[in-house]
mmCIF file of C-alpha atoms in Angstrom:
data_model
loop_
_atom_site.group_PDB
_atom_site.id
_atom_site.type_symbol
_atom_site.label_atom_id
_atom_site.label_comp_id
_atom_site.label_asym_id
_atom_site.label_seq_id
_atom_site.Cartn_x
_atom_site.Cartn_y
_atom_site.Cartn_z
ATOM 1 C CA UNK H 945 68.469 85.787 104.221
ATOM 2 C CA UNK H 946 69.031 85.643 107.966
ATOM 3 C CA UNK H 947 72.496 86.422 109.245
ATOM 4 C CA UNK H 948 73.425 85.558 112.767
ATOM 5 C CA UNK H 949 76.368 86.509 114.937
ATOM 6 C CA UNK H 950 76.994 83.290 116.811
ATOM 7 C CA UNK H 951 79.806 84.100 119.201
ATOM 8 C CA UNK H 952 81.312 86.868 121.229
ATOM 9 C CA UNK H 953 84.255 86.779 118.884
ATOM 10 C CA UNK H 954 82.068 88.318 116.218
ATOM 11 C CA UNK H 955 82.188 85.493 113.682
ATOM 12 C CA UNK H 956 79.195 85.497 111.379
ATOM 13 C CA UNK H 957 77.288 82.465 110.166
ATOM 14 C CA UNK H 958 74.583 82.152 107.563
ATOM 15 C CA UNK H 959 71.390 80.358 108.476
ATOM 16 C CA UNK H 960 68.563 79.301 106.244
ATOM 17 C CA UNK H 961 65.919 82.010 105.933
ATOM 18 C CA UNK H 962 63.235 83.390 103.681
ATOM 19 C CA UNK H 963 63.105 86.667 101.849
ATOM 20 C CA UNK H 964 59.787 88.506 101.781
ATOM 21 C CA UNK H 965 59.012 91.112 99.165
ATOM 22 C CA UNK H 966 56.096 93.454 98.566
ATOM 23 C CA UNK H 967 55.293 95.700 95.624
ATOM 24 C CA UNK H 968 55.714 99.413 96.040
ATOM 25 C CA UNK H 969 54.106 102.206 94.093
ATOM 26 C CA UNK H 970 57.117 104.417 93.828
ATOM 27 C CA UNK H 971 59.928 101.982 93.068
ATOM 28 C CA UNK H 972 60.107 99.732 90.064
ATOM 29 C CA UNK H 973 60.476 96.041 90.871
ATOM 30 C CA UNK H 974 60.360 94.452 94.307
ATOM 31 C CA UNK H 975 61.941 95.787 97.492
ATOM 32 C CA UNK H 976 63.935 93.221 99.423
ATOM 33 C CA UNK H 977 63.964 93.212 103.128
ATOM 34 C CA UNK H 978 66.869 91.592 104.931
ATOM 35 C CA UNK H 979 66.525 90.931 108.613
ATOM 36 C CA UNK H 980 69.689 90.668 110.623
ATOM 37 C CA UNK H 981 69.511 88.925 113.940
ATOM 38 C CA UNK H 982 71.977 88.446 116.788
ATOM 39 C CA UNK H 983 71.994 85.400 118.968
ATOM 40 C CA UNK H 984 74.869 86.342 121.258
ATOM 41 C CA UNK H 985 74.742 88.595 124.313
ATOM 42 C CA UNK H 986 74.424 91.781 122.274
ATOM 43 C CA UNK H 987 71.571 94.233 121.541
ATOM 44 C CA UNK H 988 68.870 93.348 119.084
ATOM 45 C CA UNK H 989 69.698 93.422 115.388
ATOM 46 C CA UNK H 990 69.145 95.952 112.676
ATOM 47 C CA UNK H 991 66.829 95.566 109.737
ATOM 48 C CA UNK H 992 68.055 97.030 106.465
ATOM 49 C CA UNK H 993 65.853 97.735 103.463
ATOM 50 C CA UNK H 994 67.267 97.592 99.982
ATOM 51 C CA UNK H 995 65.533 98.443 96.733
ATOM 52 C CA UNK H 996 67.991 97.305 94.057
ATOM 53 C CA UNK H 997 66.224 99.006 91.195
ATOM 54 C CA UNK H 998 65.986 102.349 92.907
ATOM 55 C CA UNK H 999 69.364 102.149 94.628
ATOM 56 C CA UNK H 1000 71.294 102.256 91.372
ATOM 57 C CA UNK H 1001 69.462 105.368 90.192
ATOM 58 C CA UNK H 1002 69.313 107.235 93.499
ATOM 59 C CA UNK H 1003 72.390 106.506 95.616
ATOM 60 C CA UNK H 1004 71.453 109.298 97.999
ATOM 61 C CA UNK H 1005 68.182 107.616 98.879
ATOM 62 C CA UNK H 1006 69.913 104.280 99.256
ATOM 63 C CA UNK H 1007 72.401 105.792 101.680
ATOM 64 C CA UNK H 1008 69.612 107.313 103.738
ATOM 65 C CA UNK H 1009 67.790 104.027 103.926
ATOM 66 C CA UNK H 1010 70.964 102.266 105.049
ATOM 67 C CA UNK H 1011 71.481 104.728 107.890
ATOM 68 C CA UNK H 1012 67.907 104.370 109.035
ATOM 69 C CA UNK H 1013 67.282 108.143 108.699
ATOM 70 C CA UNK H 1014 68.012 110.866 106.204
ATOM 71 C CA UNK H 1015 71.463 112.348 106.912
ATOM 72 C CA UNK H 1016 69.931 115.578 108.081
ATOM 73 C CA UNK H 1017 67.289 113.899 110.236
ATOM 74 C CA UNK H 1018 67.159 113.891 114.001
ATOM 75 C CA UNK H 1019 66.345 110.237 114.661
ATOM 76 C CA UNK H 1020 68.879 107.659 115.705
ATOM 77 C CA UNK H 1021 69.579 104.459 113.870
ATOM 78 C CA UNK H 1022 69.071 101.220 115.842
ATOM 79 C CA UNK H 1023 71.869 99.835 117.950
ATOM 80 C CA UNK H 1024 74.824 98.331 116.108
ATOM 81 C CA UNK H 1025 74.231 94.998 114.436
ATOM 82 C CA UNK H 1026 76.260 92.441 112.521
ATOM 83 C CA UNK H 1027 74.864 93.447 109.154
ATOM 84 C CA UNK H 1028 75.845 91.138 106.332
ATOM 85 C CA UNK H 1029 76.552 92.675 102.969
ATOM 86 C CA UNK H 1030 74.019 92.250 100.198
ATOM 87 C CA UNK H 1031 74.094 89.003 98.214
ATOM 88 C CA UNK H 1032 76.351 88.867 95.181
ATOM 89 C CA UNK H 1033 74.910 90.866 92.323
ATOM 90 C CA UNK H 1034 72.706 93.073 94.483
ATOM 91 C CA UNK H 1035 73.247 96.802 94.754
ATOM 92 C CA UNK H 1036 74.677 97.898 98.098
ATOM 93 C CA UNK H 1037 73.268 100.924 99.913
ATOM 94 C CA UNK H 1038 75.889 103.653 100.099
ATOM 95 C CA UNK H 1039 76.126 107.013 101.824
ATOM 96 C CA UNK H 1040 75.500 109.931 99.436
ATOM 97 C CA UNK H 1041 78.484 111.719 97.963
ATOM 98 C CA UNK H 1042 77.067 115.100 98.955
ATOM 99 C CA UNK H 1043 77.000 114.058 102.619
ATOM 100 C CA UNK H 1044 76.745 116.974 105.034
ATOM 101 C CA UNK H 1045 79.222 117.461 107.847
ATOM 102 C CA UNK H 1046 76.584 116.505 110.397
ATOM 103 C CA UNK H 1047 75.710 113.332 108.504
ATOM 104 C CA UNK H 1048 79.400 112.414 108.202
ATOM 105 C CA UNK H 1049 79.911 112.753 111.946
ATOM 106 C CA UNK H 1050 76.840 110.606 112.651
ATOM 107 C CA UNK H 1051 77.889 107.930 110.166
ATOM 108 C CA UNK H 1052 81.497 107.865 111.436
ATOM 109 C CA UNK H 1053 80.395 107.495 115.040
ATOM 110 C CA UNK H 1054 77.892 104.799 114.129
ATOM 111 C CA UNK H 1055 80.625 102.849 112.364
ATOM 112 C CA UNK H 1056 82.736 103.058 115.504
ATOM 113 C CA UNK H 1057 79.827 101.918 117.684
ATOM 114 C CA UNK H 1058 79.154 98.927 115.471
ATOM 115 C CA UNK H 1059 82.827 97.965 115.298
ATOM 116 C CA UNK H 1060 82.924 98.189 119.104
ATOM 117 C CA UNK H 1061 80.266 95.471 119.184
ATOM 118 C CA UNK H 1062 82.067 93.329 116.627
ATOM 119 C CA UNK H 1063 85.414 93.719 118.462
ATOM 120 C CA UNK H 1064 84.472 94.257 122.127
ATOM 121 C CA UNK H 1065 87.831 92.759 123.118
ATOM 122 C CA UNK H 1066 89.976 94.954 120.814
ATOM 123 C CA UNK H 1067 93.360 95.775 122.311
ATOM 124 C CA UNK H 1068 96.896 96.687 121.223
ATOM 125 C CA UNK H 1069 98.221 93.595 119.475
ATOM 126 C CA UNK H 1070 101.751 93.899 120.797
ATOM 127 C CA UNK H 1071 102.761 91.900 123.870
ATOM 128 C CA UNK H 1072 104.080 94.155 126.643
ATOM 129 C CA UNK H 1073 104.318 94.285 130.429
ATOM 130 C CA UNK H 1074 105.366 97.919 130.867
ATOM 131 C CA UNK H 1075 105.724 101.173 128.954
ATOM 132 C CA UNK H 1076 109.357 100.449 127.994
ATOM 133 C CA UNK H 1077 108.446 97.119 126.404
ATOM 134 C CA UNK H 1078 105.534 98.699 124.545
ATOM 135 C CA UNK H 1079 107.746 101.502 123.245
ATOM 136 C CA UNK H 1080 110.407 99.109 121.957
ATOM 137 C CA UNK H 1081 107.869 96.700 120.475
ATOM 138 C CA UNK H 1082 106.086 99.518 118.645
ATOM 139 C CA UNK H 1083 109.333 100.718 117.095
ATOM 140 C CA UNK H 1084 110.118 97.153 115.999
ATOM 141 C CA UNK H 1085 106.658 96.751 114.417
ATOM 142 C CA UNK H 1086 107.521 99.021 111.477
ATOM 143 C CA UNK H 1087 107.458 97.117 108.174
ATOM 144 C CA UNK H 1088 106.501 93.824 109.805
ATOM 145 C CA UNK H 1089 103.591 92.221 111.634
ATOM 146 C CA UNK H 1090 102.813 92.524 115.318
ATOM 147 C CA UNK H 1091 102.853 88.737 115.390
ATOM 148 C CA UNK H 1092 106.492 88.593 114.298
ATOM 149 C CA UNK H 1093 107.421 91.258 116.845
ATOM 150 C CA UNK H 1094 105.644 89.328 119.592
ATOM 151 C CA UNK H 1095 107.563 86.213 118.638
ATOM 152 C CA UNK H 1096 110.862 88.120 118.759
ATOM 153 C CA UNK H 1097 110.642 90.336 121.842
ATOM 154 C CA UNK H 1098 110.586 87.599 124.523
ATOM 155 C CA UNK H 1099 114.265 86.844 123.845
ATOM 156 C CA UNK H 1100 115.104 90.557 123.646
ATOM 157 C CA UNK H 1101 113.468 91.489 126.952
ATOM 158 C CA UNK H 1102 114.803 88.379 128.707
ATOM 159 C CA UNK H 1103 118.338 89.532 127.958
ATOM 160 C CA UNK H 1104 117.767 93.304 128.181
ATOM 161 C CA UNK H 1105 114.852 93.920 130.584
ATOM 162 C CA UNK H 1106 115.532 97.629 131.259
ATOM 163 C CA UNK H 1107 116.535 100.715 129.252
ATOM 164 C CA UNK H 1108 119.899 100.647 131.026
ATOM 165 C CA UNK H 1109 120.516 97.082 129.862
ATOM 166 C CA UNK H 1110 119.576 97.760 126.255
ATOM 167 C CA UNK H 1111 121.506 101.042 126.152
ATOM 168 C CA UNK H 1112 124.697 99.159 127.042
ATOM 169 C CA UNK H 1113 124.047 96.194 124.728
ATOM 170 C CA UNK H 1114 126.386 94.943 122.019
ATOM 171 C CA UNK H 1115 124.696 95.948 118.725
ATOM 172 C CA UNK H 1116 125.719 92.710 117.009
ATOM 173 C CA UNK H 1117 124.033 90.627 119.689
ATOM 174 C CA UNK H 1118 120.862 92.711 119.442
ATOM 175 C CA UNK H 1119 120.904 92.361 115.658
ATOM 176 C CA UNK H 1120 120.912 88.598 115.927
ATOM 177 C CA UNK H 1121 117.828 88.685 118.133
ATOM 178 C CA UNK H 1122 115.985 91.172 115.931
ATOM 179 C CA UNK H 1123 116.842 89.545 112.621
ATOM 180 C CA UNK H 1124 113.345 87.934 112.246
ATOM 181 C CA UNK H 1125 111.731 91.408 112.378
ATOM 182 C CA UNK H 1126 113.423 92.612 109.199
ATOM 183 C CA UNK H 1127 115.458 95.822 108.848
ATOM 184 C CA UNK H 1128 117.204 94.533 111.946
ATOM 185 C CA UNK H 1129 120.269 96.797 111.691
ATOM 186 C CA UNK H 1130 118.224 100.002 111.550
ATOM 187 C CA UNK H 1131 115.904 98.737 114.275
ATOM 188 C CA UNK H 1132 118.869 97.824 116.456
ATOM 189 C CA UNK H 1133 120.171 101.383 116.155
ATOM 190 C CA UNK H 1134 116.730 102.729 117.035
ATOM 191 C CA UNK H 1135 116.070 100.612 120.127
ATOM 192 C CA UNK H 1136 119.585 101.094 121.501
ATOM 193 C CA UNK H 1137 119.402 104.801 120.701
ATOM 194 C CA UNK H 1138 116.008 105.322 122.348
ATOM 195 C CA UNK H 1139 117.209 103.363 125.376
ATOM 196 C CA UNK H 1140 120.219 105.673 125.715
ATOM 197 C CA UNK H 1141 117.863 108.631 125.359
ATOM 198 C CA UNK H 1142 115.634 107.306 128.127
ATOM 199 C CA UNK H 1143 118.646 106.835 130.423
ATOM 200 C CA UNK H 1144 120.330 110.148 129.666
ATOM 201 C CA UNK H 1145 117.293 112.412 129.375
ATOM 202 C CA UNK H 1146 114.567 110.813 131.501
ATOM 203 C CA UNK H 1147 116.320 108.817 134.207
ATOM 204 C CA UNK H 1148 115.485 105.488 132.557
ATOM 205 C CA UNK H 1149 111.738 106.177 132.582
ATOM 206 C CA UNK H 1150 109.458 106.404 129.541
ATOM 207 C CA UNK H 1151 108.038 109.952 129.433
ATOM 208 C CA UNK H 1152 104.282 110.415 129.285
ATOM 209 C CA UNK H 1153 104.301 113.524 127.074
ATOM 210 C CA UNK H 1154 104.084 113.535 123.288
ATOM 211 C CA UNK H 1155 106.757 116.215 122.878
ATOM 212 C CA UNK H 1156 109.232 114.172 124.907
ATOM 213 C CA UNK H 1157 108.514 110.838 123.245
ATOM 214 C CA UNK H 1158 109.009 112.079 119.677
ATOM 215 C CA UNK H 1159 112.511 113.275 120.577
ATOM 216 C CA UNK H 1160 113.650 109.673 121.003
ATOM 217 C CA UNK H 1161 115.315 107.880 118.034
ATOM 218 C CA UNK H 1162 112.829 105.975 115.875
ATOM 219 C CA UNK H 1163 109.787 107.397 117.688
ATOM 220 C CA UNK H 1164 107.220 109.298 115.631
ATOM 221 C CA UNK H 1165 103.705 110.471 116.436
ATOM 222 C CA UNK H 1166 102.169 107.071 115.623
ATOM 223 C CA UNK H 1167 104.488 105.258 118.016
ATOM 224 C CA UNK H 1168 104.051 107.938 120.654
ATOM 225 C CA UNK H 1169 100.248 107.712 120.548
ATOM 226 C CA UNK H 1170 100.379 103.920 120.871
ATOM 227 C CA UNK H 1171 102.419 104.320 124.050
ATOM 228 C CA UNK H 1172 100.415 107.239 125.442
ATOM 229 C CA UNK H 1173 97.061 105.593 124.812
ATOM 230 C CA UNK H 1174 97.888 102.078 125.970
ATOM 231 C CA UNK H 1175 100.518 102.577 128.661
ATOM 232 C CA UNK H 1176 99.391 105.886 130.162
ATOM 233 C CA UNK H 1177 95.697 106.084 129.280
ATOM 234 C CA UNK H 1178 96.094 109.325 127.342
ATOM 235 C CA UNK H 1179 93.856 109.390 124.237
ATOM 236 C CA UNK H 1180 95.521 109.354 120.852
ATOM 237 C CA UNK H 1181 94.848 108.283 117.269
ATOM 238 C CA UNK H 1182 97.205 105.696 115.788
ATOM 239 C CA UNK H 1183 97.438 106.345 112.057
ATOM 240 C CA UNK H 1184 99.016 103.193 110.661
ATOM 241 C CA UNK H 1185 98.557 101.816 107.146
ATOM 242 C CA UNK H 1186 95.297 100.051 108.040
ATOM 243 C CA UNK H 1187 93.848 103.181 109.613
ATOM 244 C CA UNK H 1188 94.790 105.313 106.607
ATOM 245 C CA UNK H 1189 93.239 102.858 104.152
ATOM 246 C CA UNK H 1190 89.938 102.445 105.964
ATOM 247 C CA UNK H 1191 89.204 106.068 106.803
ATOM 248 C CA UNK H 1192 89.677 106.966 103.136
ATOM 249 C CA UNK H 1193 87.453 104.089 102.024
ATOM 250 C CA UNK H 1194 84.807 105.333 104.428
ATOM 251 C CA UNK H 1195 85.229 108.921 103.162
ATOM 252 C CA UNK H 1196 86.021 110.268 106.579
ATOM 253 C CA UNK H 1197 88.824 112.225 104.939
ATOM 254 C CA UNK H 1198 90.644 112.528 101.615
ATOM 255 C CA UNK H 1199 93.955 113.408 103.258
ATOM 256 C CA UNK H 1200 97.000 111.222 102.661
ATOM 257 C CA UNK H 1201 99.434 112.780 105.136
ATOM 258 C CA UNK H 1202 99.259 110.903 108.481
ATOM 259 C CA UNK H 1203 99.272 114.089 110.571
ATOM 260 C CA UNK H 1204 96.415 115.568 108.532
ATOM 261 C CA UNK H 1205 94.483 112.292 108.734
ATOM 262 C CA UNK H 1206 94.946 112.329 112.495
ATOM 263 C CA UNK H 1207 93.553 115.867 112.717
ATOM 264 C CA UNK H 1208 90.648 115.244 110.333
ATOM 265 C CA UNK H 1209 89.489 112.030 112.001
ATOM 266 C CA UNK H 1210 90.072 113.377 115.487
ATOM 267 C CA UNK H 1211 87.624 116.201 114.731
ATOM 268 C CA UNK H 1212 84.842 113.650 114.109
ATOM 269 C CA UNK H 1213 85.052 112.033 117.553
ATOM 270 C CA UNK H 1214 85.283 113.021 121.206
ATOM 271 C CA UNK H 1215 88.865 112.852 122.417
ATOM 272 C CA UNK H 1216 87.976 110.124 124.931
ATOM 273 C CA UNK H 1217 87.156 107.776 122.013
ATOM 274 C CA UNK H 1218 90.423 108.154 120.106
ATOM 275 C CA UNK H 1219 92.402 105.206 121.499
ATOM 276 C CA UNK H 1220 89.566 102.670 121.257
ATOM 277 C CA UNK H 1221 88.632 104.022 117.820
ATOM 278 C CA UNK H 1222 92.171 103.266 116.658
ATOM 279 C CA UNK H 1223 91.896 99.687 117.910
ATOM 280 C CA UNK H 1224 88.509 99.151 116.236
ATOM 281 C CA UNK H 1225 89.622 100.485 112.847
ATOM 282 C CA UNK H 1226 92.963 98.663 112.836
ATOM 283 C CA UNK H 1227 91.370 95.385 113.902
ATOM 284 C CA UNK H 1228 88.787 95.678 111.133
ATOM 285 C CA UNK H 1229 91.491 96.420 108.579
ATOM 286 C CA UNK H 1230 93.507 93.384 109.600
ATOM 287 C CA UNK H 1231 90.608 90.957 109.781
ATOM 288 C CA UNK H 1232 88.016 91.965 107.186
ATOM 289 C CA UNK H 1233 88.729 95.156 105.217
ATOM 290 C CA UNK H 1234 92.025 94.048 103.674
ATOM 291 C CA UNK H 1235 94.100 96.121 101.294
ATOM 292 C CA UNK H 1236 93.867 93.847 98.241
ATOM 293 C CA UNK H 1237 90.734 91.777 98.731
ATOM 294 C CA UNK H 1238 88.349 93.228 101.294
ATOM 295 C CA UNK H 1239 85.785 90.706 102.516
ATOM 296 C CA UNK H 1240 82.795 92.930 101.721
ATOM 297 C CA UNK H 1241 80.347 90.032 101.887
ATOM 298 C CA UNK H 1242 81.308 89.385 105.515
ATOM 299 C CA UNK H 1243 81.497 93.021 106.612
ATOM 300 C CA UNK H 1244 79.255 94.108 109.502
ATOM 301 C CA UNK H 1245 79.201 97.746 108.372
ATOM 302 C CA UNK H 1246 78.559 97.209 104.660
ATOM 303 C CA UNK H 1247 75.455 99.489 104.561
ATOM 304 C CA UNK H 1248 77.551 102.355 105.958
ATOM 305 C CA UNK H 1249 80.522 101.888 103.610
ATOM 306 C CA UNK H 1250 80.895 103.941 100.397
ATOM 307 C CA UNK H 1251 83.499 101.442 99.156
ATOM 308 C CA UNK H 1252 81.257 98.377 99.375
ATOM 309 C CA UNK H 1253 81.841 96.212 96.295
ATOM 310 C CA UNK H 1254 85.575 96.859 95.977
ATOM 311 C CA UNK H 1255 86.105 93.395 97.407
ATOM 312 C CA UNK H 1256 84.369 90.012 97.400
ATOM 313 C CA UNK H 1257 80.609 90.447 97.985
ATOM 314 C CA UNK H 1258 79.574 86.797 97.964
ATOM 315 C CA UNK H 1259 79.145 85.898 101.663
ATOM 316 C CA UNK H 1260 80.583 82.393 101.350
ATOM 317 C CA UNK H 1261 83.620 83.512 99.364
ATOM 318 C CA UNK H 1262 84.134 86.520 101.622
ATOM 319 C CA UNK H 1263 84.100 84.301 104.720
ATOM 320 C CA UNK H 1264 87.146 82.478 103.358
ATOM 321 C CA UNK H 1265 89.089 85.768 103.281
ATOM 322 C CA UNK H 1266 88.746 86.484 106.997
ATOM 323 C CA UNK H 1267 91.977 86.534 108.961
ATOM 324 C CA UNK H 1268 93.073 85.930 112.521
ATOM 325 C CA UNK H 1269 90.399 84.808 114.978
ATOM 326 C CA UNK H 1270 87.551 85.701 112.620
ATOM 327 C CA UNK H 1271 88.930 83.155 110.198
ATOM 328 C CA UNK H 1272 89.457 80.583 112.931
ATOM 329 C CA UNK H 1273 93.160 81.416 113.176
ATOM 330 C CA UNK H 1274 95.195 82.422 116.257
ATOM 331 C CA UNK H 1275 95.485 86.089 117.114
ATOM 332 C CA UNK H 1276 98.740 88.040 117.010
ATOM 333 C CA UNK H 1277 99.668 88.042 120.690
ATOM 334 C CA UNK H 1278 101.393 85.201 122.496
ATOM 335 C CA UNK H 1279 99.991 86.576 125.772
ATOM 336 C CA UNK H 1280 96.678 88.268 124.924
ATOM 337 C CA UNK H 1281 94.399 89.891 127.520
ATOM 338 C CA UNK H 1282 92.000 87.628 129.371
ATOM 339 C CA UNK H 1283 88.992 89.322 127.757
ATOM 340 C CA UNK H 1284 90.215 88.172 124.353
ATOM 341 C CA UNK H 1285 90.630 84.599 125.563
ATOM 342 C CA UNK H 1286 87.216 84.696 127.234
ATOM 343 C CA UNK H 1287 85.717 85.723 123.883
ATOM 344 C CA UNK H 1288 87.141 82.632 122.198
ATOM 345 C CA UNK H 1289 90.375 84.086 120.841
ATOM 346 C CA UNK H 1290 93.487 81.914 120.668
ATOM 347 C CA UNK H 1291 97.040 83.047 121.432
ATOM 348 C CA UNK H 1292 99.657 82.974 118.686
ATOM 349 C CA UNK H 1293 102.424 80.351 118.759
ATOM 350 C CA UNK H 1294 105.994 81.292 119.782
ATOM 351 C CA UNK H 1295 108.728 81.783 117.205
ATOM 352 C CA UNK H 1296 109.695 78.515 115.501
ATOM 353 C CA UNK H 1297 106.643 76.594 116.686
ATOM 354 C CA UNK H 1298 105.015 74.291 114.179
#
């Protein structure tokens, strides 16, 4: 089967192709060779070998074949490619359970490289024009979608454009604006409280240090790293629910505490990669690797994923599970970056739009 990435947005389409097989002396049955090809302005594709009969009996060997080299080897796998998961019913290559630390680091970094090609336009999905707006929007994003926050904040920032304005706001008026975000009373207390903190402690400016940010009401490490990484260019790992789910599925860590996940994953990557890594993982979790029904059959990193098969493996059925721009739907931002629009992404509609 030939799988082709047809656009810079990373959508995958299936084209008619032929499968070639040849007998081997060591493996029972026939070994299938799937060639993956890119037709967009990206590096050449990756060819993945699968031997269904042998893969079920020797998962370690299957994992090595998927990575292109044995985990302990010195060679590099080919450049990232949009690798389609195996057809329904076929065994998926998986990394070995006894993976060495070196092999884990290589696999984790390869996943990030391939996701960077699938989402070259990844960005924070909250609309903001300055660090104050990003801070408030991130606090409001708890227990709701970035899309709903983006649809709500235009009215909030139009009425209260500065920390001084929001610090002096009437809580009942703020509650009415924030009602669509859910938990609007608690969120009103948080955004008014952090605004007062900014005015009283930092002269109305958002601080650019982690220790200062987490002192503000409603601001934890996750929120602080979003602001530091995207408003000040200081690397940080954003451990939200999507990030937690995916890094455990990929066996990067078994930790469940966000701070421990942050430390464990951070040790696998250079610090300079942390912010973009967060975007890549979160985007993949929102679009393909969903919590309830992951679209395994449309996943570009299926050969590197130990959890392949937990979701829908049939490519056609998996394609119907894709969300946001990968499923032909608008993104989450009303005012996305130009790079996203250039890649074919569509802005979300404002609140109340049909």
